[in-house]
Short mmCIF file of C-alpha atoms in Angstrom, two decimals:
data_model
loop_
_atom_site.label_atom_id
_atom_site.label_comp_id
_atom_site.label_asym_id
_atom_site.label_seq_id
_atom_site.Cartn_x
_atom_site.Cartn_y
_atom_site.Cartn_z
CA UNK A 674 6.80 1.84 -21.04
CA UNK A 675 6.36 0.85 -17.45
CA UNK A 676 3.35 1.99 -15.51
CA UNK A 677 3.82 5.14 -13.47
CA UNK A 678 4.36 4.54 -9.76
CA UNK A 679 2.41 7.70 -8.91
CA UNK A 680 -0.67 6.11 -10.37
CA UNK A 681 -0.51 3.43 -7.71
CA UNK A 682 0.54 5.67 -4.86
CA UNK A 683 -2.94 7.17 -4.71
CA UNK A 684 -4.56 3.86 -3.90
CA UNK A 685 -4.99 2.80 -0.35
CA UNK A 686 -3.48 -0.56 0.60
CA UNK A 687 -6.92 -1.96 1.26
CA UNK A 688 -8.30 -0.72 -2.03
CA UNK A 689 -8.62 -2.83 -5.12
CA UNK A 690 -5.38 -2.23 -6.98
CA UNK A 691 -7.07 -2.65 -10.36
CA UNK A 692 -4.65 -4.12 -12.85
CA UNK A 693 -1.90 -4.44 -10.23
CA UNK A 694 -1.58 -7.95 -8.96
CA UNK A 695 -1.56 -8.79 -5.28
CA UNK A 696 1.77 -10.18 -4.14
CA UNK A 697 3.13 -11.93 -1.11
CA UNK A 698 6.38 -10.68 0.40
CA UNK A 699 8.22 -13.83 -0.73
CA UNK A 700 6.91 -13.47 -4.28
CA UNK A 701 7.83 -9.80 -4.45
CA UNK A 702 11.40 -10.49 -3.30
CA UNK A 703 11.70 -13.40 -5.75
CA UNK A 704 10.23 -11.26 -8.55
CA UNK A 705 13.14 -8.80 -8.23
CA UNK A 706 15.08 -11.42 -10.21
CA UNK A 707 12.25 -12.54 -12.49
CA UNK A 708 12.92 -13.00 -16.19
CA UNK A 709 9.95 -10.66 -16.74
CA UNK A 710 11.30 -7.11 -16.42
CA UNK A 711 7.81 -5.75 -15.78
CA UNK A 712 7.49 -8.00 -12.73
CA UNK A 713 10.86 -6.81 -11.39
CA UNK A 714 9.85 -3.18 -11.78
CA UNK A 715 6.53 -3.75 -10.07
CA UNK A 716 8.07 -5.78 -7.23
CA UNK A 717 10.55 -2.99 -6.44
CA UNK A 718 7.72 -0.46 -6.24
CA UNK A 719 5.57 -2.84 -4.20
CA UNK A 720 8.27 -3.51 -1.57
CA UNK A 721 8.60 0.22 -0.99
CA UNK A 722 4.89 0.97 -1.07
CA UNK A 723 4.14 -1.59 1.60
CA UNK A 724 7.36 -0.88 3.49
CA UNK A 725 8.64 -4.42 3.54
CA UNK A 726 11.69 -3.90 5.75
CA UNK A 727 12.93 -7.50 5.67
CA UNK A 728 16.64 -8.10 5.18
CA UNK A 729 16.06 -10.08 1.96
CA UNK A 730 14.04 -7.21 0.51
CA UNK A 731 16.77 -4.69 1.32
CA UNK A 732 19.49 -6.93 -0.13
CA UNK A 733 17.43 -7.58 -3.27
CA UNK A 734 16.73 -3.90 -3.81
CA UNK A 735 20.37 -2.92 -3.25
CA UNK A 736 21.34 -5.45 -5.88
CA UNK A 737 18.71 -3.98 -8.22
CA UNK A 738 20.52 -0.62 -8.00
CA UNK A 739 23.12 -2.14 -10.34
CA UNK A 740 20.62 -3.64 -12.77
CA UNK A 741 21.65 -3.52 -16.45
CA UNK A 742 18.74 -5.45 -17.99
CA UNK A 743 15.92 -2.92 -17.78
CA UNK A 744 16.66 0.09 -20.03
CA UNK A 745 14.56 2.80 -21.66
CA UNK A 746 15.23 3.80 -25.28
CA UNK A 747 16.94 6.93 -23.88
CA UNK A 748 19.27 4.83 -21.74
CA UNK A 749 17.40 5.23 -18.43
CA UNK A 750 17.25 2.56 -15.75
CA UNK A 751 13.61 2.05 -14.65
CA UNK A 752 14.31 -0.74 -12.17
CA UNK A 753 17.16 1.21 -10.53
CA UNK A 754 14.83 4.22 -10.14
CA UNK A 755 12.18 2.17 -8.38
CA UNK A 756 14.71 0.33 -6.21
CA UNK A 757 16.27 3.63 -5.14
CA UNK A 758 12.83 5.07 -4.27
CA UNK A 759 11.88 1.96 -2.32
CA UNK A 760 15.10 1.92 -0.28
CA UNK A 761 14.36 5.39 1.06
CA UNK A 762 11.06 4.15 2.42
CA UNK A 763 12.49 1.06 4.10
CA UNK A 764 14.74 3.04 6.44
CA UNK A 765 17.65 0.56 6.41
CA UNK A 766 20.99 2.39 6.54
CA UNK A 767 22.75 -0.42 4.67
CA UNK A 768 21.35 1.31 1.60
CA UNK A 769 23.23 4.56 2.24
CA UNK A 770 26.52 3.69 0.49
CA UNK A 771 24.88 2.04 -2.53
CA UNK A 772 22.58 5.08 -2.89
CA UNK A 773 25.55 7.44 -2.70
CA UNK A 774 27.05 5.44 -5.58
CA UNK A 775 23.79 6.05 -7.51
CA UNK A 776 24.45 9.80 -7.42
CA UNK A 777 26.99 9.07 -10.20
CA UNK A 778 24.50 7.16 -12.36
CA UNK A 779 24.06 8.42 -15.94
CA UNK A 780 20.23 8.46 -15.47
CA UNK A 781 18.89 11.77 -14.08
CA UNK A 782 15.92 10.04 -12.45
CA UNK A 783 18.12 7.52 -10.65
CA UNK A 784 20.18 10.40 -9.24
CA UNK A 785 16.99 12.19 -8.22
CA UNK A 786 15.52 9.11 -6.53
CA UNK A 787 18.82 8.48 -4.73
CA UNK A 788 18.97 12.06 -3.39
CA UNK A 789 15.37 11.82 -2.16
CA UNK A 790 15.99 8.51 -0.47
CA UNK A 791 19.23 9.69 1.12
CA UNK A 792 17.23 12.56 2.59
CA UNK A 793 14.73 10.08 4.02
CA UNK A 794 17.46 7.86 5.48
CA UNK A 795 18.92 10.93 7.19
CA UNK A 796 22.56 9.82 7.37
CA UNK A 797 24.85 12.87 7.06
CA UNK A 798 27.61 10.72 5.55
CA UNK A 799 26.06 11.46 2.12
CA UNK A 800 26.51 15.23 2.44
CA UNK A 801 29.87 15.50 0.58
CA UNK A 802 28.51 13.49 -2.36
CA UNK A 803 25.41 15.69 -2.54
CA UNK A 804 27.56 18.82 -2.42
CA UNK A 805 29.67 17.49 -5.27
CA UNK A 806 26.53 17.11 -7.38
CA UNK A 807 25.27 20.57 -6.41
CA UNK A 808 28.58 22.08 -7.53
CA UNK A 809 27.94 20.94 -11.10
CA UNK A 810 25.63 23.96 -11.33
CA UNK A 811 28.07 26.37 -9.69
CA UNK A 812 31.14 28.31 -10.57
CA UNK A 813 32.63 29.08 -7.17
CA UNK A 814 29.70 30.55 -5.27
CA UNK A 815 27.64 31.63 -8.28
CA UNK A 816 25.38 29.78 -10.69
CA UNK A 817 27.14 28.87 -13.91
CA UNK A 818 26.21 31.27 -16.67
CA UNK A 819 24.09 28.87 -18.74
CA UNK A 820 21.12 27.78 -16.61
CA UNK A 821 21.90 24.20 -15.72
CA UNK A 822 19.17 21.57 -15.72
CA UNK A 823 21.41 18.51 -15.76
CA UNK A 824 21.12 17.65 -12.06
CA UNK A 825 18.13 17.03 -9.78
CA UNK A 826 18.82 20.25 -7.85
CA UNK A 827 15.42 20.30 -6.19
CA UNK A 828 16.02 16.93 -4.53
CA UNK A 829 19.64 17.74 -3.69
CA UNK A 830 18.76 21.07 -2.03
CA UNK A 831 15.93 19.54 -0.04
CA UNK A 832 18.17 16.77 1.18
CA UNK A 833 20.93 19.18 2.25
CA UNK A 834 18.38 21.26 4.16
CA UNK A 835 16.80 18.28 5.85
CA UNK A 836 20.23 16.89 6.78
CA UNK A 837 21.10 20.25 8.38
CA UNK A 838 24.27 20.57 6.29
CA UNK A 839 24.97 24.08 7.61
CA UNK A 840 28.42 24.15 6.05
CA UNK A 841 26.91 24.41 2.57
CA UNK A 842 24.88 27.61 3.05
CA UNK A 843 27.10 29.52 0.56
CA UNK A 844 26.51 26.82 -2.03
CA UNK A 845 22.76 26.61 -1.50
CA UNK A 846 22.14 30.36 -1.56
CA UNK A 847 22.89 30.96 -5.28
CA UNK A 848 20.09 28.53 -6.19
CA UNK A 849 17.55 31.09 -4.91
CA UNK A 850 18.15 32.70 -8.33
CA UNK A 851 17.83 29.54 -10.39
CA UNK A 852 15.55 29.98 -13.43
CA UNK A 853 13.30 27.10 -12.37
CA UNK A 854 10.86 28.17 -9.67
CA UNK A 855 10.71 24.76 -8.04
CA UNK A 856 14.47 24.89 -7.59
CA UNK A 857 14.22 28.38 -6.07
CA UNK A 858 11.65 27.11 -3.59
CA UNK A 859 13.79 24.12 -2.68
CA UNK A 860 16.66 26.52 -2.06
CA UNK A 861 14.49 28.80 0.10
CA UNK A 862 13.27 25.81 2.05
CA UNK A 863 16.81 24.57 2.61
CA UNK A 864 18.09 28.05 3.51
CA UNK A 865 15.38 28.34 6.15
CA UNK A 866 16.29 24.98 7.61
CA UNK A 867 19.98 25.83 7.63
CA UNK A 868 19.73 29.40 8.99
CA UNK A 869 16.25 29.70 10.58
CA UNK A 870 16.09 33.17 9.03
CA UNK A 871 12.51 34.30 8.41
CA UNK A 872 13.39 35.98 5.12
CA UNK A 873 13.47 32.51 3.51
CA UNK A 874 10.18 31.45 5.04
CA UNK A 875 8.64 34.70 3.82
CA UNK A 876 9.92 34.03 0.34
CA UNK A 877 7.85 30.83 0.33
CA UNK A 878 4.83 32.64 1.76
CA UNK A 879 5.06 35.11 -1.10
CA UNK A 880 5.13 32.22 -3.57
CA UNK A 881 1.74 31.05 -2.23
CA UNK A 882 0.23 34.03 -4.06
CA UNK A 883 1.77 32.91 -7.36
CA UNK A 884 -0.14 32.27 -10.56
CA UNK A 885 0.27 28.55 -11.08
CA UNK A 886 -1.65 26.01 -9.03
CA UNK A 887 1.09 23.41 -9.52
CA UNK A 888 3.64 25.75 -7.92
CA UNK A 889 1.37 26.72 -5.04
CA UNK A 890 0.92 23.03 -4.30
CA UNK A 891 4.70 22.57 -4.16
CA UNK A 892 5.08 25.54 -1.81
CA UNK A 893 2.41 24.14 0.52
CA UNK A 894 4.51 21.00 0.85
CA UNK A 895 7.68 23.07 1.47
CA UNK A 896 6.08 25.17 4.21
CA UNK A 897 4.69 22.07 5.88
CA UNK A 898 8.12 20.46 5.78
CA UNK A 899 9.81 23.40 7.52
CA UNK A 900 6.89 24.00 9.92
CA UNK A 901 6.98 27.77 9.36
CA UNK A 902 4.27 29.09 11.72
CA UNK A 903 3.98 32.66 10.35
CA UNK A 904 2.69 31.10 7.10
CA UNK A 905 -0.41 29.62 8.75
CA UNK A 906 -2.97 32.18 7.54
CA UNK A 907 -1.49 32.37 4.06
CA UNK A 908 -1.64 28.59 3.80
CA UNK A 909 -5.30 28.55 4.81
CA UNK A 910 -6.11 31.25 2.25
CA UNK A 911 -4.14 30.22 -0.82
CA UNK A 912 -6.09 28.89 -3.79
CA UNK A 913 -5.45 25.16 -3.60
CA UNK A 914 -7.16 21.97 -2.52
CA UNK A 915 -8.05 21.77 1.16
CA UNK A 916 -6.36 18.37 1.40
CA UNK A 917 -3.00 19.91 0.57
CA UNK A 918 -3.54 22.86 2.90
CA UNK A 919 -4.41 20.47 5.71
CA UNK A 920 -1.24 18.44 5.18
CA UNK A 921 0.79 21.64 5.14
CA UNK A 922 -0.83 22.95 8.33
CA UNK A 923 -0.29 19.57 9.95
CA UNK A 924 3.43 20.08 9.33
CA UNK A 925 3.19 23.40 11.21
CA UNK A 926 1.24 21.78 14.03
CA UNK A 927 3.74 18.96 14.44
CA UNK A 928 6.57 21.46 14.49
CA UNK A 929 4.78 23.42 17.24
CA UNK A 930 4.21 20.30 19.32
CA UNK A 931 7.72 18.94 18.85
CA UNK A 932 9.42 22.23 19.62
CA UNK A 933 7.41 23.27 22.65
CA UNK A 934 8.70 22.05 25.96
CA UNK A 935 5.52 22.51 27.98
CA UNK A 936 2.70 20.01 28.27
CA UNK A 937 0.02 22.51 27.36
CA UNK A 938 -0.85 23.43 23.80
CA UNK A 939 0.94 26.56 22.65
CA UNK A 940 -0.98 29.52 21.24
CA UNK A 941 0.60 28.69 17.89
CA UNK A 942 -0.71 25.13 18.02
CA UNK A 943 -4.22 26.33 18.87
CA UNK A 944 -4.14 28.83 16.03
CA UNK A 945 -3.17 26.09 13.57
CA UNK A 946 -5.85 23.73 14.93
CA UNK A 947 -8.54 26.36 14.43
CA UNK A 948 -7.42 26.93 10.85
CA UNK A 949 -7.36 23.19 10.18
CA UNK A 950 -10.86 22.78 11.60
CA UNK A 951 -12.12 25.46 9.24
CA UNK A 952 -10.76 23.57 6.23
CA UNK A 953 -12.20 20.12 6.97
CA UNK B 1251 -32.88 45.00 -12.77
CA UNK B 1252 -34.51 42.31 -10.69
CA UNK B 1253 -32.73 39.41 -9.06
CA UNK B 1254 -33.64 37.04 -11.83
CA UNK B 1255 -32.08 39.20 -14.54
CA UNK B 1256 -29.01 39.70 -12.43
CA UNK B 1257 -28.74 35.96 -11.84
CA UNK B 1258 -28.95 35.28 -15.58
CA UNK B 1259 -26.12 37.71 -16.31
CA UNK B 1260 -23.90 36.35 -13.57
CA UNK B 1261 -24.64 32.74 -14.54
CA UNK B 1262 -23.76 33.46 -18.13
CA UNK B 1263 -20.47 34.96 -17.02
CA UNK B 1264 -19.61 31.71 -15.24
CA UNK B 1265 -20.57 29.63 -18.25
CA UNK B 1266 -18.56 31.77 -20.63
CA UNK B 1267 -15.43 32.14 -18.51
CA UNK B 1268 -12.50 31.11 -20.67
CA UNK B 1269 -9.65 31.14 -18.16
CA UNK B 1270 -9.31 29.90 -14.61
CA UNK B 1271 -8.93 33.49 -13.33
CA UNK B 1272 -12.10 34.65 -15.10
CA UNK B 1273 -13.94 31.62 -13.81
CA UNK B 1274 -12.81 32.39 -10.29
CA UNK B 1275 -14.00 36.02 -10.58
CA UNK B 1276 -17.33 35.02 -12.13
CA UNK B 1277 -18.07 32.38 -9.50
CA UNK B 1278 -17.11 34.80 -6.72
CA UNK B 1279 -19.54 37.40 -8.07
CA UNK B 1280 -22.33 34.88 -8.49
CA UNK B 1281 -21.74 33.51 -4.99
CA UNK B 1282 -21.70 37.00 -3.47
CA UNK B 1283 -25.08 37.82 -5.03
CA UNK B 1284 -26.64 35.05 -2.94
CA UNK B 1285 -29.53 34.42 -5.31
CA UNK B 1286 -31.37 31.09 -5.00
CA UNK B 1287 -31.58 30.64 -8.75
CA UNK B 1288 -27.80 30.37 -8.88
CA UNK B 1289 -27.69 27.17 -6.82
CA UNK B 1290 -27.36 24.71 -9.76
CA UNK B 1291 -24.58 26.82 -11.29
CA UNK B 1292 -22.73 27.07 -7.99
CA UNK B 1293 -23.02 23.31 -7.56
CA UNK B 1294 -21.65 22.82 -11.08
CA UNK B 1295 -18.71 25.07 -10.15
CA UNK B 1296 -17.71 22.53 -7.50
CA UNK B 1297 -16.70 20.20 -10.32
CA UNK B 1298 -14.52 22.53 -12.41
CA UNK B 1299 -11.23 21.44 -10.82
CA UNK B 1300 -10.56 25.04 -9.79
CA UNK B 1301 -10.05 25.10 -6.01
CA UNK B 1302 -10.52 28.87 -5.74
CA UNK B 1303 -13.83 28.76 -7.59
CA UNK B 1304 -14.94 25.80 -5.50
CA UNK B 1305 -14.21 27.63 -2.23
CA UNK B 1306 -16.23 30.62 -3.46
CA UNK B 1307 -19.10 28.39 -4.56
CA UNK B 1308 -19.15 26.57 -1.21
CA UNK B 1309 -19.28 29.92 0.61
CA UNK B 1310 -22.09 31.05 -1.66
CA UNK B 1311 -24.09 27.88 -1.08
CA UNK B 1312 -23.62 28.15 2.68
CA UNK B 1313 -24.82 31.77 2.57
CA UNK B 1314 -27.95 30.74 0.64
CA UNK B 1315 -28.42 28.10 3.31
CA UNK B 1316 -31.42 25.83 3.65
CA UNK B 1317 -32.80 26.69 0.23
CA UNK B 1318 -29.71 25.10 -1.34
CA UNK B 1319 -30.06 21.81 0.52
CA UNK B 1320 -32.51 19.93 -1.75
CA UNK B 1321 -30.42 20.67 -4.85
CA UNK B 1322 -27.20 19.76 -3.07
CA UNK B 1323 -28.66 16.42 -2.01
CA UNK B 1324 -30.05 15.79 -5.47
CA UNK B 1325 -27.13 16.97 -7.59
CA UNK B 1326 -24.34 15.47 -5.54
CA UNK B 1327 -21.83 14.07 -8.00
CA UNK B 1328 -21.30 10.34 -7.66
CA UNK B 1329 -18.54 10.27 -10.24
CA UNK B 1330 -16.33 13.21 -9.32
CA UNK B 1331 -14.99 12.80 -5.82
CA UNK B 1332 -13.50 16.25 -5.51
CA UNK B 1333 -16.85 17.85 -6.44
CA UNK B 1334 -18.53 15.51 -3.97
CA UNK B 1335 -16.18 16.58 -1.19
CA UNK B 1336 -17.00 20.27 -1.82
CA UNK B 1337 -20.74 19.53 -1.87
CA UNK B 1338 -20.48 17.70 1.45
CA UNK B 1339 -18.55 20.67 2.82
CA UNK B 1340 -21.38 22.96 1.78
CA UNK B 1341 -23.93 20.67 3.47
CA UNK B 1342 -21.78 20.61 6.60
CA UNK B 1343 -21.56 24.40 6.57
CA UNK B 1344 -25.33 24.77 6.25
CA UNK B 1345 -25.92 22.21 8.99
CA UNK B 1346 -29.44 21.28 7.84
CA UNK B 1347 -30.59 17.99 9.37
CA UNK B 1348 -32.02 16.81 6.04
CA UNK B 1349 -28.39 16.02 5.13
CA UNK B 1350 -28.05 13.50 7.98
CA UNK B 1351 -28.37 10.30 5.95
CA UNK B 1352 -26.11 11.57 3.18
CA UNK B 1353 -23.45 12.57 5.72
CA UNK B 1354 -23.67 9.27 7.61
CA UNK B 1355 -23.34 7.27 4.42
CA UNK B 1356 -20.49 9.40 3.05
CA UNK B 1357 -18.52 9.43 6.32
CA UNK B 1358 -18.70 5.66 6.67
CA UNK B 1359 -18.44 4.35 3.13
CA UNK B 1360 -17.09 6.85 0.59
CA UNK B 1361 -13.81 5.68 -0.96
CA UNK B 1362 -12.45 9.23 -1.11
CA UNK B 1363 -10.77 10.45 2.04
CA UNK B 1364 -11.65 14.07 1.34
CA UNK B 1365 -15.34 13.14 1.17
CA UNK B 1366 -15.14 11.10 4.39
CA UNK B 1367 -13.29 13.97 6.06
CA UNK B 1368 -15.90 16.59 5.09
CA UNK B 1369 -18.76 14.29 6.11
CA UNK B 1370 -17.18 13.44 9.46
CA UNK B 1371 -16.91 17.14 10.15
CA UNK B 1372 -20.50 17.70 9.01
CA UNK B 1373 -21.84 15.19 11.52
CA UNK B 1374 -20.65 17.55 14.24
CA UNK B 1375 -22.06 20.72 12.70
CA UNK B 1376 -25.63 19.51 12.06
CA UNK B 1377 -28.16 21.68 13.85
CA UNK B 1378 -29.86 18.90 15.74
CA UNK B 1379 -32.05 21.34 17.67
CA UNK B 1380 -34.05 21.69 14.43
CA UNK B 1381 -35.35 18.19 15.08
CA UNK B 1382 -38.51 17.54 17.03
CA UNK B 1383 -37.43 17.13 20.66
CA UNK B 1384 -38.41 13.47 20.83
CA UNK B 1385 -36.10 12.66 17.90
CA UNK B 1386 -32.94 14.39 19.17
CA UNK B 1387 -31.72 11.56 21.36
CA UNK B 1388 -32.06 8.82 18.76
CA UNK B 1389 -30.28 10.91 16.12
CA UNK B 1390 -27.52 11.79 18.57
CA UNK B 1391 -27.07 8.11 19.31
CA UNK B 1392 -26.89 7.36 15.60
CA UNK B 1393 -24.30 10.08 15.07
CA UNK B 1394 -22.35 8.89 18.09
CA UNK B 1395 -22.15 5.31 16.79
CA UNK B 1396 -21.01 6.58 13.39
CA UNK B 1397 -18.35 8.87 14.87
CA UNK B 1398 -16.94 6.14 17.10
CA UNK B 1399 -16.52 4.05 13.96
CA UNK B 1400 -15.11 6.86 11.79
CA UNK B 1401 -12.60 7.83 14.46
CA UNK B 1402 -10.85 4.55 13.53
CA UNK B 1403 -10.55 5.41 9.84
CA UNK B 1404 -7.16 4.48 8.30
CA UNK B 1405 -6.60 8.10 7.15
CA UNK B 1406 -5.36 10.55 9.78
CA UNK B 1407 -7.39 13.47 8.45
CA UNK B 1408 -10.66 11.54 8.71
CA UNK B 1409 -9.87 10.62 12.32
CA UNK B 1410 -8.95 14.27 12.93
CA UNK B 1411 -12.31 15.41 11.54
CA UNK B 1412 -14.14 12.78 13.60
CA UNK B 1413 -12.45 14.13 16.74
CA UNK B 1414 -13.74 17.64 16.04
CA UNK B 1415 -17.26 16.22 15.85
CA UNK B 1416 -16.87 14.03 18.91
CA UNK B 1417 -15.93 17.20 20.77
CA UNK B 1418 -19.12 18.98 19.68
CA UNK B 1419 -21.25 15.93 20.39
CA UNK B 1420 -19.73 15.39 23.83
CA UNK B 1421 -20.71 18.91 24.81
CA UNK B 1422 -24.24 18.49 23.39
CA UNK B 1423 -25.01 15.14 25.01
CA UNK B 1424 -23.70 16.18 28.42
CA UNK B 1425 -27.26 17.50 28.82
CA UNK B 1426 -29.37 15.08 26.75
CA UNK B 1427 -27.59 11.72 27.12
CA UNK B 1428 -25.18 12.05 30.05
CA UNK B 1429 -24.84 8.27 30.42
CA UNK B 1430 -23.39 8.06 26.86
CA UNK B 1431 -20.78 10.75 27.47
CA UNK B 1432 -18.20 8.31 28.81
CA UNK B 1433 -18.17 6.49 25.47
CA UNK B 1434 -16.79 9.65 23.89
CA UNK B 1435 -14.29 10.40 26.63
CA UNK B 1436 -13.07 6.79 26.50
CA UNK B 1437 -12.65 6.88 22.74
CA UNK B 1438 -10.77 10.19 22.92
CA UNK B 1439 -8.46 8.76 25.56
CA UNK B 1440 -7.87 5.68 23.38
CA UNK B 1441 -6.86 7.94 20.50
CA UNK B 1442 -4.63 10.06 22.72
CA UNK B 1443 -2.81 6.96 23.97
CA UNK B 1444 -2.61 4.98 20.76
CA UNK B 1445 -3.01 7.07 17.62
CA UNK B 1446 0.04 6.92 15.37
CA UNK B 1447 -0.39 10.51 14.25
CA UNK B 1448 0.83 13.55 16.21
CA UNK B 1449 -1.73 15.81 14.52
CA UNK B 1450 -4.62 13.60 15.62
CA UNK B 1451 -3.29 13.25 19.16
CA UNK B 1452 -2.88 17.01 19.43
CA UNK B 1453 -6.44 17.57 18.22
CA UNK B 1454 -7.67 15.07 20.83
CA UNK B 1455 -5.87 17.00 23.55
CA UNK B 1456 -7.55 20.19 22.38
CA UNK B 1457 -10.96 18.47 22.34
CA UNK B 1458 -10.44 17.16 25.86
CA UNK B 1459 -9.64 20.67 27.05
CA UNK B 1460 -12.77 22.06 25.43
CA UNK B 1461 -14.96 19.36 26.92
CA UNK B 1462 -13.47 19.89 30.37
CA UNK B 1463 -13.95 23.65 30.16
CA UNK B 1464 -17.59 23.04 29.29
CA UNK B 1465 -18.08 20.65 32.21
CA UNK B 1466 -16.40 23.15 34.48
CA UNK B 1467 -18.78 25.88 33.36
CA UNK B 1468 -21.78 23.64 33.85
CA UNK B 1469 -20.70 22.75 37.38
CA UNK B 1470 -20.64 26.39 38.29
CA UNK B 1471 -23.57 27.44 36.16
CA UNK B 1472 -26.31 26.77 38.77
CA UNK B 1473 -24.42 28.86 41.28
CA UNK B 1474 -24.17 31.70 38.84
CA UNK B 1475 -27.89 31.54 38.13
CA UNK B 1476 -28.53 31.69 41.82
CA UNK B 1477 -26.34 34.72 42.15
CA UNK B 1478 -28.09 36.41 39.27
CA UNK B 1479 -31.42 35.86 40.97
CA UNK B 1480 -30.07 37.23 44.18
CA UNK B 1481 -28.79 40.28 42.39
CA UNK B 1482 -32.04 40.67 40.57
CA UNK B 1483 -34.26 40.77 43.63
CA UNK B 1484 -32.77 43.88 45.25
CA UNK B 1485 -32.67 45.48 41.81
CA UNK B 1486 -36.36 44.96 41.33
CA UNK B 1487 -36.84 46.10 44.83
CA UNK B 1488 -35.17 49.35 43.76
CA UNK B 1489 -38.60 50.40 42.57
CA UNK B 1490 -39.65 50.74 46.15
CA UNK B 1491 -37.57 53.79 46.52
#
């Protein structure tokens, strides 16, 4: 099938992109309509990766959200997925309505990419559509009895938290009990953002002591995203790569700087700096 | 049981560990023993893709110190960048000046940002006072040139690490190379005004504070010395009682 976008994400723009070809902006936009489906898929990824915010790129990618040509054997839409991911990175709000429409797509990964990109675009107009999708897993204000895996709950919960959709606290809360740990963490992260109650931050701190490296990595990202200062020491001490701890602590530092009115560095900021220095 | 026997037992435990938890425990025990013979095994543990074990091994290598430096320089892994980053971290923690060329090279040219980050940090933690006095200034100049370059790295964390080392160097050269000090303060100000990253800008602010505090202390230091002497004289004179 198509090459994984993650594989490319790790490369720096100046690095040799190996088998990936180098494109010009014009070529990439034109390639979105190439007869070669592989070229379309790659062009959509490329426009997002290099944040080509030109109007023609945005229009081309929005059009690609309705692509019917590129299908997986399971019925997925690879080009739509990449176009949806790219549109989140380009920051053009014209994409909001078309992405909301993608939340109804039959392909799980298109819905997931759309939710992630709607979070990045930050327009609260998408909140009702996200809530509708969240409710698939709920019966009233409880999880439906059979654990539901049909929706990208992790992405939906993160988006609702980031968009400060405080009205949906009762709908987010049940997901703290979801059988999938990553979904629980996304719910805790969102609950913290929506309520600022430390109990949810502490839940994430506790998860840093968990067994699985993959999960600890995810929690590092969550704590960085919410800038939860009391987690600083636990972040520095958890068993994970220093690179990920540093990114997480940077989230805490930015939060300190952005939420402190004075011109001098707060004690919290200095504490985080000292921990970061020790991890370099 | 002598150290050598103990080392063999602990090394075998690392080699035979069959789960990531056991590996972590075994490396921690080996590192805590602090036996020179364990250096190759600790270096190997940097490459096991087990961050907990790697942290323990780095700590162990730093505790062993200078005796671990030749092996670290020799066994540095050119093909595994995460192992290389941990090895550079160990060299930075030890601070032995024999690592200078390796750190300079890694900070400037390694493709991996975690290696460049660790090396940029290491350039600030080298114990330059180990050098013969006549060499200190030329090495400091070399490090300064490298750090000015690295503080323009495309990755925020490498610039951040370079700032920590510029801070240390600024304080050190205030005495040895005072006419070069403005190159650091100018570069820090450039970063504060123009860097795209809040984390880097905040670290610059912190570095500027530290450097200023140091200058402040130095300005008042002669006075304090004078006072101490003044205090000392009557004290000595106390013997006349």
